[in-house]
GROMACS .gro file of C-alpha atoms in nm:
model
  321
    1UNK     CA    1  -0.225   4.325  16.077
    2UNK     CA    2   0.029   4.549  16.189
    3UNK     CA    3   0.223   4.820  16.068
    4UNK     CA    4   0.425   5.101  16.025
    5UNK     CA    5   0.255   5.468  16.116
    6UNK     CA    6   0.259   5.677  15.797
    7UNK     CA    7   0.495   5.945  15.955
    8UNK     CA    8   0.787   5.670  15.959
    9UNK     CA    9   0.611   5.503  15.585
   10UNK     CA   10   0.664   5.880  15.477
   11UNK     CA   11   0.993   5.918  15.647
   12UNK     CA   12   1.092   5.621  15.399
   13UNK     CA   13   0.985   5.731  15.152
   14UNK     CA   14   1.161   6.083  15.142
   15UNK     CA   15   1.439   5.876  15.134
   16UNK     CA   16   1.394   5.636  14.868
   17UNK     CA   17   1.300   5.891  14.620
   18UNK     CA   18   1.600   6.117  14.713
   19UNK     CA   19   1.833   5.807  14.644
   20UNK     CA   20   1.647   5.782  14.317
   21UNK     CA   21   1.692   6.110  14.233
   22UNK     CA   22   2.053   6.108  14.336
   23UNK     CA   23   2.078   5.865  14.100
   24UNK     CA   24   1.912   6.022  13.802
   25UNK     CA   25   2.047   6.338  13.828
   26UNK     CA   26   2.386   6.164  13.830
   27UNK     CA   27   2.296   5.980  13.515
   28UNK     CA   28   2.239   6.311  13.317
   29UNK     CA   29   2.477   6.520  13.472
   30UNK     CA   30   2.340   6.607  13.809
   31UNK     CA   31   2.410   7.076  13.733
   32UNK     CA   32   2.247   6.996  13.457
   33UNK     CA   33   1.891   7.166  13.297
   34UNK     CA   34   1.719   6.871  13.305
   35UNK     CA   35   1.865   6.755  13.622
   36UNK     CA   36   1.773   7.012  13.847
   37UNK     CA   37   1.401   7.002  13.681
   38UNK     CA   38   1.357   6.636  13.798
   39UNK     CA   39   1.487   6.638  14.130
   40UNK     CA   40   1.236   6.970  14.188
   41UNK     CA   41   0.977   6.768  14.033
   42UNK     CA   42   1.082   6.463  14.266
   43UNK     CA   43   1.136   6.627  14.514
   44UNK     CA   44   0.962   6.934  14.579
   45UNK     CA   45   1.016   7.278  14.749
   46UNK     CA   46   1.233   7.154  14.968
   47UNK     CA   47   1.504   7.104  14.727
   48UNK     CA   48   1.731   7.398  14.684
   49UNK     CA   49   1.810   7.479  14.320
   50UNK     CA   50   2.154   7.592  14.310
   51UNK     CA   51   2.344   7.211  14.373
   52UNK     CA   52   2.243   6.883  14.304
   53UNK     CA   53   2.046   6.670  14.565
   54UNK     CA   54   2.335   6.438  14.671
   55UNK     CA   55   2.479   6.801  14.830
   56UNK     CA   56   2.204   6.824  15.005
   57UNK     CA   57   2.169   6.581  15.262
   58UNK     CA   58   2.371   6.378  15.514
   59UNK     CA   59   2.179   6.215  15.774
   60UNK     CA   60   1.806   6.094  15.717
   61UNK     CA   61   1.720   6.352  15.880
   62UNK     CA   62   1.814   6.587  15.607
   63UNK     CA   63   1.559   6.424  15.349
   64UNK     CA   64   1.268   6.547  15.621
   65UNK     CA   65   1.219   6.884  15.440
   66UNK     CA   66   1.173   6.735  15.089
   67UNK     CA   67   0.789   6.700  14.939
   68UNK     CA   68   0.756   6.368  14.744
   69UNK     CA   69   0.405   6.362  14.756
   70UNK     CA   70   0.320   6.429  14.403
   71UNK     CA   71   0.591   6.113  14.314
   72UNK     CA   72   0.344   5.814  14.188
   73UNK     CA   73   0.587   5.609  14.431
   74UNK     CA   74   0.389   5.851  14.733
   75UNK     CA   75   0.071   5.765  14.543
   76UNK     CA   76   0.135   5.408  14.538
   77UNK     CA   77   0.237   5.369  14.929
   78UNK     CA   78  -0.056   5.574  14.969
   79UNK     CA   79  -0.313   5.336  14.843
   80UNK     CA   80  -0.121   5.001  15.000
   81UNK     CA   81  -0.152   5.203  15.333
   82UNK     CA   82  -0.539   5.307  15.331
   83UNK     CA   83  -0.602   4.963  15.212
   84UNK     CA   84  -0.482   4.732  15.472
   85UNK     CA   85  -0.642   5.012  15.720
   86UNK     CA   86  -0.953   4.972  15.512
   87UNK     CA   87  -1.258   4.824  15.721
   88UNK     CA   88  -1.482   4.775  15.486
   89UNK     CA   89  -1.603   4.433  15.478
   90UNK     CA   90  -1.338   4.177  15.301
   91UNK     CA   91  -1.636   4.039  15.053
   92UNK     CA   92  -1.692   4.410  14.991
   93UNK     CA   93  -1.364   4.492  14.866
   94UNK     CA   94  -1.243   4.499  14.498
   95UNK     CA   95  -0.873   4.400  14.504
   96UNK     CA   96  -0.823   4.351  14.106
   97UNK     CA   97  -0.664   4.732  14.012
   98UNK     CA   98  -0.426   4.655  14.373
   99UNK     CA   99  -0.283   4.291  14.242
  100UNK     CA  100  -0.297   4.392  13.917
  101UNK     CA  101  -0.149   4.749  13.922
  102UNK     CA  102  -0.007   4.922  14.247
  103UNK     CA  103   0.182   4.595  14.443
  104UNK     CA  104   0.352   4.570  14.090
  105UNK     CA  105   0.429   4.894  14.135
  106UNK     CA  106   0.560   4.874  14.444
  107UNK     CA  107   0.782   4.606  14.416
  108UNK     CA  108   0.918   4.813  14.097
  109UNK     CA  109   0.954   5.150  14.318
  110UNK     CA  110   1.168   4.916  14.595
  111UNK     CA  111   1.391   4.788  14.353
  112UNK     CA  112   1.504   5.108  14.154
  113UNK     CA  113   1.624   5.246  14.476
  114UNK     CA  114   2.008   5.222  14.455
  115UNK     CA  115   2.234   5.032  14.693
  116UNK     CA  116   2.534   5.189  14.690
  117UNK     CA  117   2.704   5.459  14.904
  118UNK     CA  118   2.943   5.603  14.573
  119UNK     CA  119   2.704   5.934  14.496
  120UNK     CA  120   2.570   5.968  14.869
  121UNK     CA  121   2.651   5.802  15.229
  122UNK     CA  122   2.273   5.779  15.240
  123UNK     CA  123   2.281   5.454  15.032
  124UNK     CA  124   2.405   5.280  15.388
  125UNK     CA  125   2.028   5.326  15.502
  126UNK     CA  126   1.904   5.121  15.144
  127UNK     CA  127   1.884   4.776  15.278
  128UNK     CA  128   1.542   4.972  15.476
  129UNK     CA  129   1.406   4.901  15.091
  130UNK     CA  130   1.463   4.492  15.074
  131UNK     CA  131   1.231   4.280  15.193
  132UNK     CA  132   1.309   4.020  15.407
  133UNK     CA  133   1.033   3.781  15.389
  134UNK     CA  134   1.201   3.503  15.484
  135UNK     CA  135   1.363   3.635  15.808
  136UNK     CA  136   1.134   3.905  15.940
  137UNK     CA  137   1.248   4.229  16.084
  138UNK     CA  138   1.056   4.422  15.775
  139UNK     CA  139   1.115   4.793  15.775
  140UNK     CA  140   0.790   5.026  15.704
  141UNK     CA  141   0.797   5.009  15.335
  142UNK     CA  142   0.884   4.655  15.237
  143UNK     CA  143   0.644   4.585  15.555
  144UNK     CA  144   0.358   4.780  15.369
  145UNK     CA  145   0.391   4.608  15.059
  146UNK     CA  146   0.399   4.264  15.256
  147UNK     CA  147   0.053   4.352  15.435
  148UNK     CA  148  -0.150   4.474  15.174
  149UNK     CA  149  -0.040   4.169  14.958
  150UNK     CA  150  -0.117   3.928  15.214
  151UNK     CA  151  -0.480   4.107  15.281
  152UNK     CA  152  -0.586   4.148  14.899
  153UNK     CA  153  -0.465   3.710  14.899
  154UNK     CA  154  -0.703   3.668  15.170
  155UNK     CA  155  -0.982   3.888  15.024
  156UNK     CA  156  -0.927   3.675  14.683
  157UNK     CA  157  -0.937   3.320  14.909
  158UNK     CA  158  -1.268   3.459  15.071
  159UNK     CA  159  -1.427   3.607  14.764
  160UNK     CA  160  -1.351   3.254  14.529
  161UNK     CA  161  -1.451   2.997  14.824
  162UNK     CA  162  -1.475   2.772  14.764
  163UNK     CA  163  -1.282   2.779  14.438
  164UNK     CA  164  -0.973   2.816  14.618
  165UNK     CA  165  -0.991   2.561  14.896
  166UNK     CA  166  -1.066   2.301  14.651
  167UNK     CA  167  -0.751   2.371  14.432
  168UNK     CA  168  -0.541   2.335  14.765
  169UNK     CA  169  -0.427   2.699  14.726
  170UNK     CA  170  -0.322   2.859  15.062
  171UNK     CA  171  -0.130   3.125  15.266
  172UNK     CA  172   0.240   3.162  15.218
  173UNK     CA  173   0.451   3.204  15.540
  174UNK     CA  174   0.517   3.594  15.494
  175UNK     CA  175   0.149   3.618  15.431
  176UNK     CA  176   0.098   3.440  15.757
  177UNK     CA  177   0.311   3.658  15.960
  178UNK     CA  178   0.161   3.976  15.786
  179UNK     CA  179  -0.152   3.910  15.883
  180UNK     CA  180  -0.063   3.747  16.225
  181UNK     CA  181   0.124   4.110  16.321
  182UNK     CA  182   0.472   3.860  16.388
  183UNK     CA  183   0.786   3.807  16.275
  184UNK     CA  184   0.783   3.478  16.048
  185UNK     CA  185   1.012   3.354  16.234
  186UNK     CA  186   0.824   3.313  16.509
  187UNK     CA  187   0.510   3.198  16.284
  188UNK     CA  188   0.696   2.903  16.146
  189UNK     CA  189   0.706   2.748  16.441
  190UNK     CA  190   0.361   2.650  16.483
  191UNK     CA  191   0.368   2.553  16.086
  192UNK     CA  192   0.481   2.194  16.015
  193UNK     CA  193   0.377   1.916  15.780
  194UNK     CA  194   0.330   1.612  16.079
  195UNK     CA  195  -0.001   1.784  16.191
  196UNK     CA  196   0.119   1.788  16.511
  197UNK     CA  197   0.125   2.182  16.523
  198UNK     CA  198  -0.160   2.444  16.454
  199UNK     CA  199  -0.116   2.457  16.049
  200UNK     CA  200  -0.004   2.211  15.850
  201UNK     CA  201   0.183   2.298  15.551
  202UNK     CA  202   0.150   2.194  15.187
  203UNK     CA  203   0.476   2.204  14.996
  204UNK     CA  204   0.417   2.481  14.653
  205UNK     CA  205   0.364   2.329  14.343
  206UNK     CA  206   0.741   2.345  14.169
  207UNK     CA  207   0.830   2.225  14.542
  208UNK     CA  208   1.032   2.538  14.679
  209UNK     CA  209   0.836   2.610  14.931
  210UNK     CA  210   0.564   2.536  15.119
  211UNK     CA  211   0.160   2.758  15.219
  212UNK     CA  212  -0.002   2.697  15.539
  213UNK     CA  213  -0.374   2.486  15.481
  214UNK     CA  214  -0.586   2.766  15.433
  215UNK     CA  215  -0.854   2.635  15.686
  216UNK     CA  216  -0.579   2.564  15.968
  217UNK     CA  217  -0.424   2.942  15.897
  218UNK     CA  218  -0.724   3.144  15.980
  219UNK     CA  219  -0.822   2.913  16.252
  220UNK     CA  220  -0.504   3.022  16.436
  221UNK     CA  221  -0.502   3.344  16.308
  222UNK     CA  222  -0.849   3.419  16.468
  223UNK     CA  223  -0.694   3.436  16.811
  224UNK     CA  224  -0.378   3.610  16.731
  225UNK     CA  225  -0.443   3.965  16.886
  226UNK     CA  226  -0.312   4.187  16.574
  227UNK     CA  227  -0.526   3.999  16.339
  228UNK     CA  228  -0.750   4.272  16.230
  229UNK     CA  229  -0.814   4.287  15.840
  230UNK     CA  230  -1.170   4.390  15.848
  231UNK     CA  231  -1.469   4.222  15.921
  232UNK     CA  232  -1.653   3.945  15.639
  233UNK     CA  233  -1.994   4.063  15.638
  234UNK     CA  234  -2.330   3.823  15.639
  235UNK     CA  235  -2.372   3.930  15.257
  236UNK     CA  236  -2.103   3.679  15.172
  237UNK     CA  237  -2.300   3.339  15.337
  238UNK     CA  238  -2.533   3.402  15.085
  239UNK     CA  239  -2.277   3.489  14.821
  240UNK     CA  240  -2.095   3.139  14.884
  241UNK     CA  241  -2.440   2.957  14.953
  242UNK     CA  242  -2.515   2.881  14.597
  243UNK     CA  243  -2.139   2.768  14.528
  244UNK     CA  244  -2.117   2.515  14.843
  245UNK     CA  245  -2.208   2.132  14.745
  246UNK     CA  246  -2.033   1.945  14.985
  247UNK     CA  247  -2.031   1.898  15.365
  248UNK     CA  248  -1.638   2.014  15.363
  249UNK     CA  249  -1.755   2.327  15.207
  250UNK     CA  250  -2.061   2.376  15.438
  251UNK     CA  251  -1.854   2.295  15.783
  252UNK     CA  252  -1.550   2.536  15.619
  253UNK     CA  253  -1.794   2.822  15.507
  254UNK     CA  254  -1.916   2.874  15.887
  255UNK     CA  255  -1.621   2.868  16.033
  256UNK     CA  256  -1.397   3.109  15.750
  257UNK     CA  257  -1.714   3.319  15.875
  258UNK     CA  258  -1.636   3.295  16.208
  259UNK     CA  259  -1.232   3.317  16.202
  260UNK     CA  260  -1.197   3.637  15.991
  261UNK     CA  261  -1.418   3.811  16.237
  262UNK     CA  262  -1.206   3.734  16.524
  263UNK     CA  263  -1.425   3.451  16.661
  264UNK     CA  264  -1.171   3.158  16.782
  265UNK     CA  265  -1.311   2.797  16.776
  266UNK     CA  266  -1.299   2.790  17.142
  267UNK     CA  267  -1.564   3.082  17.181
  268UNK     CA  268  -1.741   2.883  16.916
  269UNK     CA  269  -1.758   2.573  17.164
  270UNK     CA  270  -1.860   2.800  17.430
  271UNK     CA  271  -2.096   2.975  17.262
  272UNK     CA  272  -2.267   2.684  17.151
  273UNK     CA  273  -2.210   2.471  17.488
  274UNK     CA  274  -2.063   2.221  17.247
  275UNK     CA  275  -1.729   2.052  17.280
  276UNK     CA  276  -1.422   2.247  17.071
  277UNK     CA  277  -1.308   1.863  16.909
  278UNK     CA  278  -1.685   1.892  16.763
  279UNK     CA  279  -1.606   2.247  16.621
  280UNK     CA  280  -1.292   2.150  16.501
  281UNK     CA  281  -1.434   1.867  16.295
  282UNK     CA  282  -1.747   2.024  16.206
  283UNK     CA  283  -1.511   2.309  16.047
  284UNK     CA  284  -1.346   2.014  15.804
  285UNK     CA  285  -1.648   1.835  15.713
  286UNK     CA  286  -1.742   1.654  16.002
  287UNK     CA  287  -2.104   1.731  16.039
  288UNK     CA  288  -2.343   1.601  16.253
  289UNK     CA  289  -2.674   1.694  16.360
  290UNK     CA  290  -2.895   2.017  16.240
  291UNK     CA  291  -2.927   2.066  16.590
  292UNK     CA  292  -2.575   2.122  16.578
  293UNK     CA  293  -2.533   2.308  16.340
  294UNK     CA  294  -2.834   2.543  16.443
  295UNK     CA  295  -2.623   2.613  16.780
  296UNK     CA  296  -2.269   2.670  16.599
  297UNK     CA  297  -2.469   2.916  16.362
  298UNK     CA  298  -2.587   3.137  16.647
  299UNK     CA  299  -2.252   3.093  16.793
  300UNK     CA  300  -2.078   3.260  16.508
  301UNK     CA  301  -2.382   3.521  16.453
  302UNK     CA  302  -2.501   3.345  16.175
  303UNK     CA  303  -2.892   3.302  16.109
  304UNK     CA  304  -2.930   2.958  16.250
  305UNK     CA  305  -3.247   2.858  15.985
  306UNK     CA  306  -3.016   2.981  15.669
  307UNK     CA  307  -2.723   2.747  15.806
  308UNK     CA  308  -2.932   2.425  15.892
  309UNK     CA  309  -3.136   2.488  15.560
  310UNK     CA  310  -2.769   2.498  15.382
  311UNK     CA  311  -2.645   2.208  15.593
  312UNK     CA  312  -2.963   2.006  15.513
  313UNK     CA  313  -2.899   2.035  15.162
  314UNK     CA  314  -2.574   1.963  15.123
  315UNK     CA  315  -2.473   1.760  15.428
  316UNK     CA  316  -2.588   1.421  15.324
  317UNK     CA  317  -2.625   1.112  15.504
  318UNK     CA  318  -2.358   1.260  15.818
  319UNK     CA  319  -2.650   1.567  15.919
  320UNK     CA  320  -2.953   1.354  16.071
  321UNK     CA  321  -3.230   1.586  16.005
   0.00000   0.00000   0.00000
């Protein structure tokens, strides 16, 4: 995942909250008592008493000596930001206050800011504040928001499997690109619905759009060089062992393993000396020997007794014991 440094995430958001406040203090009279108590309180020392913030500043670079820090829209960016730079391991993580709490607030934050230039010739620089997750080109914020959302879906996905590969429930486009460091642009070219290119898509279910198969997504996002999310740790084959029945589940549980911690399938065949059409299948279901799946287990890092124990159990008449 790649984004923004927090100096230009901060720059941002010096500016957001002084078009906010421009806006406020217009709303109540911006000489006004109350006025000049919320933009101090918005926006710190930096803010000279005597006029109202829109007097203040003309270029961005004007909003550099203003504090925002103690805004709960600082807060909030704050927490997005240490989370997608988190490394602790994915299974480890507990993403229910972040989905449930600060990316609301976020998205609410990115749409008070005002777009219009009437109170200050700043609000030319508020399309930096829209999100364009259909065409790319995000700007620090909006890009922040799109990370962290995309990493606490994939921490979800890993943390349900194999709840969510059974309902068909995968990564949206902008996710994709999020965690793939590119411009989704770029990333929906190798989406596609023939199977002739690395993910396949499945359309959404009121049709409008369509999520990349979750197995095929972190395949190809394994060798992409700015995938970086954090690392799944070992705790979660055992988490996941008690839930997985099938052989789909047992092939996709090894390699999810593998994938989110930057192993391709092609250093997987390697590894394991075995051919990468063999992976590929084994990853989807396609088992075939314990042998196998002893050599794909070291291959990935995994203990290879715990994963032919696992694929003996639930591998059926395909793993020839």
């Amino acid at each position: 995942m790649q984004i923004s440094s927090w100096d230009e995430i901060e720059r941002d958001l010096k500016l957001g909250v002084f078009l906010i406040t421009v806006a406020a203090q217009s709303l109540i009279g911006d000489r006004s008592k109350p006025a000049k108590a919320f933009g101090k309180a918005a926006l710190g020392a930096g803010l000279r008493e005597d006029e109202p913030a829109m007097a203040q500043a003309d270029e961005i670079e004007d909003v550099l000596d203003f504090d925002v820090t103690t805004t709960h829209f600082h807060q909030v960016a704050r927490l997005c930001f240490d989370f997608v730079n988190d490394r602790t391991p994915l299974d480890q993580l507990d993403v229910g206050d972040l989905q449930s709490d600060t990316l609301n607030w976020m998205t609410y934050f990115l749409s008070a800011i005002p777009h219009d230039e009437y109170a200050t010739q700043l609000g030319v620089h508020s399309s930096r504040f829209i999100e364009h997750a259909d065409k790319g080109g995000e700007f620090p914020l909006p890009g922040l928001h799109l990370a962290a959302s995309a990493k606490a879906n994939l921490v979800e996905f890993l943390q349900s499997f194999p709840g969510e590969l059974e309902h068909g429930i995968g990564f949206a486009p902008y996710e994709i690109a999020a965690m793939a460091g590119m411009n989704i642009a770029s990333v929906r070219n190798f989406i596609g619905p023939a199977g002739n290119k690395p993910i396949r898509s499945m359309p959404s279910k009121d049709s409008t759009g369509v999520y990349g198969q979750p197995l095929d997504t972190l395949q190809w996002l394994a060798g992409r060089r700015n995938f970086n999310p954090g690392p799944l740790s070992s705790d979660w084959l055992h988490q996941v062992a008690d839930r997985v029945e099938t052989p789909e589940q047992t092939g996709a549980m090894i390699g999810i393993y593998a994938w989110t911690n930057r192993i391709t399938t092609e250093m997987l065949a390697d590894r394991s000396s075995l051919p990468v059409e063999l992976i590929a299948g084994w990853t989807r279901g396609e088992l075939t020997t314990t042998e196998d799946a002893a050599a794909i287990a070291e291959a990935a890092g995994v203990d290879p007794e715990f994963y032919t124990d696992l694929v003996a159990r639930c591998g059926g008449v395909t793993a020839r014991i």
